[in-house]
Amino acid sequence: MGRPAVIRGVKGNSSQWYISDPSFSVLQRGAGSNPRGYRSGIFVDRDEISFHNVHSRTPALLLRKNLIQQPEALLNASERTLHLRRYHYLHFSSRIMCRRSGSKKWADTVRVIESASWNEFKKEISTDPCALVRDMFPDLPSAGKVGSGTPVRGSDFYLLLADYRKIEYAKSDEVCANRSSQVIDAAWHLFACLYPWDSPRARDASLRRAMLSKPGLLDCEFRKIVNSDHSECDGTEVQAAHIVPHARGGSDRYWNGMWLCSKHHRMTEGRVAGSRSRSNPVELDVRLIIPAGDL
């Protein structure tokens, strides 16, 4: 994760343990707090590896706030470890379920999204990702006695990342280490959402929201640009990029935006012309206005 991690076993259950970041407690509660108290991060439970947040309200609120700004992080985390599991599963405490049930018990507010089919699961979490994220984490009462210090329970979140056996029974130590790194890299999309972020510029946030309202637009579209070369993406999360720059009067509507990785965003800034189709938002009619070799 870029710095030393805390490994925390679950009391009374040797088959369950967490990998978390010790700076959680420093950032969210001060230098005197105990980082072992946080149950946020990578969770290993018998045969499953997941990204988990439970009974930790401050990280949950940050997770929700930052996922609203960048909801595609949820899909990116799940997709990076697709080859390490056979089943796809997400559950979280749901505001909608809380209203429907009229209950303040955690068990009555859980929303489950699951499928053996990746395409079905992907459709469920990416069709309207902003609405999905806004549904997370209702205000539920403490599970313990008043004054006990037991955290609020409406913070539960669980995204399955990998089958632990895919790592434990890898054919070599090298493959095992490589797959472990892939899980950590995938989890980092969500780990990063557990920290306070500076709010993005309003115009970039507006364009992102407009583009996220159109399903199917979450991959770098550099290769759709006419006259572009075969430059590979840098692996970063895609960004909402203006086709006509805002400084030149470019709109924040979806038809003036395209998804680009950080590398291709820098390469094409102010160097393209065209627009996205208003009748079919998946179609992009954009061309380079300078030769590709000059980028």
GROMACS .gro file of N, CA and C in nm, residues 19 62 80 105 113 141 169 182 204 208 249-250 255:
model
   39
   19ILE      N    1  -0.603  -0.648   0.664
   19ILE     CA    2  -0.485  -0.569   0.631
   19ILE      C    3  -0.533  -0.425   0.615
   62LEU      N    4  -1.619   0.888   0.449
   62LEU     CA    5  -1.521   0.931   0.349
   62LEU      C    6  -1.532   0.847   0.222
   80ARG      N    7  -1.036  -0.539  -1.180
   80ARG     CA    8  -0.893  -0.571  -1.178
   80ARG      C    9  -0.864  -0.714  -1.132
  105LYS      N   10  -3.249  -0.200   1.218
  105LYS     CA   11  -3.156  -0.311   1.239
  105LYS      C   12  -3.072  -0.330   1.114
  113ILE      N   13  -2.581  -0.725  -0.421
  113ILE     CA   14  -2.570  -0.735  -0.567
  113ILE      C   15  -2.474  -0.851  -0.593
  141PRO      N   16  -2.865   0.318   1.456
  141PRO     CA   17  -2.820   0.332   1.595
  141PRO      C   18  -2.707   0.235   1.627
  169TYR      N   19  -0.299  -2.165  -0.341
  169TYR     CA   20  -0.259  -2.283  -0.415
  169TYR      C   21  -0.199  -2.250  -0.551
  182GLN      N   22  -0.174  -0.805  -0.731
  182GLN     CA   23  -0.290  -0.765  -0.809
  182GLN      C   24  -0.410  -0.733  -0.719
  204ASP      N   25  -1.490   2.039  -1.366
  204ASP     CA   26  -1.454   1.900  -1.392
  204ASP      C   27  -1.555   1.806  -1.330
  208ARG      N   28  -1.794   1.535  -1.526
  208ARG     CA   29  -1.792   1.394  -1.483
  208ARG      C   30  -1.932   1.345  -1.453
  249GLY      N   31  -1.462   2.829  -2.383
  249GLY     CA   32  -1.608   2.828  -2.386
  249GLY      C   33  -1.670   2.690  -2.397
  250GLY      N   34  -1.591   2.585  -2.376
  250GLY     CA   35  -1.642   2.449  -2.387
  250GLY      C   36  -1.747   2.418  -2.281
  255TRP      N   37  -2.186   1.574  -2.416
  255TRP     CA   38  -2.144   1.567  -2.555
  255TRP      C   39  -2.013   1.642  -2.582
   0.00000   0.00000   0.00000
